[in-house]
């Protein structure tokens, strides 16, 4: 067989890029886009390719790390024992292999402790003399965030242990979970407040654990199951027996934990819990099989990432079959058109599913979808279910029409376009396509952007329909009278909206950049831009080279920024926002470089500057203890002089013997 090495390398690179991105979506954004199974499959394929082709091994490959959930707002703590992950499988054959391997290595009787695999966020708790002293997240496996204060709010975690036969010092690990009931109620509340929903209880639990305010954590009613003890003086050699002891000390240990002594018993356990888990109050995604004896565990040892004495068998995502009735199309703020399948309602993982995302035209084509088809719907870790296949046998002679992606925008009729190399179709009518206009305003007011209190998509729709707003800057012309009396809008709400809009004027520059909704400019890029360009004028005037020079900004983002500012309508919006008094330059208030280097100094600013605007220099003077004065007098300490300083000022300065500092000298003075 001839192996095409270039294509092997291409596939490796492709998998690495995709896995890096999915890791980021999962761990940083908390917004996974693919199911665990798809992720695990890709990871498995990459591991196999790297094993076969060691010449392509890379220290930074996603296979080399176990992910990270570190958060800069918490103190980081090194784990005494690293928090490893488990080898995963979806195949019963691999469970058999695992079992046989152990049998061969140990060569004596052994027991397997079977447990539920809880789908939450893992935690390591340290107890000293019966008291909880520290709770640390998994982080990157070596060090995690100290979230002790938040964990203390979880009622099922004992702060003081019961009895007296616990070791003086030990760690116990487990999973923090948000029960389904609490999760559903929380999302309902968030929906009512028009806040973004949590995709699943796992994200809700990990997000909650990272909140800075532990009273909110307490209100979220998290739960915890513990499943692993570590320490020098554990009471028994058996993992199961130690867990039962821990139950008597006050820990919540799952009743589903069971010791098995044959493969058949293990499979019975798996099959039983694959069904029965639907009745559990918390999310689960598999079972964990562990060699019970700690002495035998030691004998089996560890690979670089996981113990050889344990394996996780993951359940297949739940699947339901239902009828496809219609396909409708949604237009987002960027003009991207997303196809949505409308289905006969069907019960799936505890919720009723009526709609599913179809992602893009290629996916519809690959599924060979016809109206009336019986389709398979799956819900992995995500809230939004997706269609994974068609039951071809159920398609009769009289099947419905083949689903063809629309050619024109369903909202404004404009012919759709497709960018090279992209799967999505776009409506190019940015100027007058209603969902694009509303989508941009919704993005502008959203929590991570201008965070305008009292407003959500419904208010945007109401104001747009009443022709009160057509872009974000129109918000700043609204009055209470404009809004009061509109459909279901009272004086109180109207006032709240106007107050929210007013308050948003204080939003920092970087968030205003993010709020503009420039394609590919997310929060991080916006921060970088604010740091590098200081003012919106600087950013508007930046050329490709200036932009690419900024860390993490490549030509795709740079081009998009240039394109954005070249559109007259966008220039007008920026101008209007500036006039409304938004922060369109980097304020120095938050700068850590506060000094008293200019204390007692009166400084006149004159001329045109390259590096910062006048206002920024004014702020800088004040921040460093000086006073900015308008006209030159004998009391003036010096003049911060830019280019083209007026001749009369120059003459006066010379007459009074007042020195001139240019921009560079002034910045040097402060540095
Ligand atoms: S034992 C060294 N037991 O699954 C083994 N883990 O990929 C330590 N998990 O990070 C883990 N239920 O968050 C173990 N009954 C269970 C579990 C469990 C869920 C999670 C845990 C871990 C991940 C492993």
XYZ file of C-alpha atoms in Angstrom, residues 119 177-186 199-202 277-284 318 349-351 379-381 383:
31
model
C -21.477 14.858 33.807
C -23.451 19.068 39.413
C -26.463 21.200 38.772
C -29.549 19.000 39.061
C -31.829 19.023 35.999
C -34.659 20.686 37.928
C -32.482 23.584 39.068
C -30.949 23.858 35.610
C -34.348 24.115 33.901
C -35.585 26.712 36.371
C -32.383 28.744 36.024
C -26.182 24.947 27.043
C -26.271 22.108 29.591
C -26.059 21.462 33.340
C -22.310 20.853 33.068
C -30.012 6.980 34.348
C -32.943 8.865 32.787
C -34.594 8.742 36.208
C -31.592 10.279 37.985
C -31.857 13.907 39.089
C -28.493 14.835 37.531
C -26.774 14.499 34.144
C -24.669 11.417 33.494
C -29.789 9.744 23.057
C -33.402 13.449 27.047
C -36.105 14.879 29.226
C -37.313 17.670 26.913
C -28.904 15.589 21.695
C -25.359 15.181 22.899
C -24.100 17.563 25.540
C -29.352 21.966 24.251
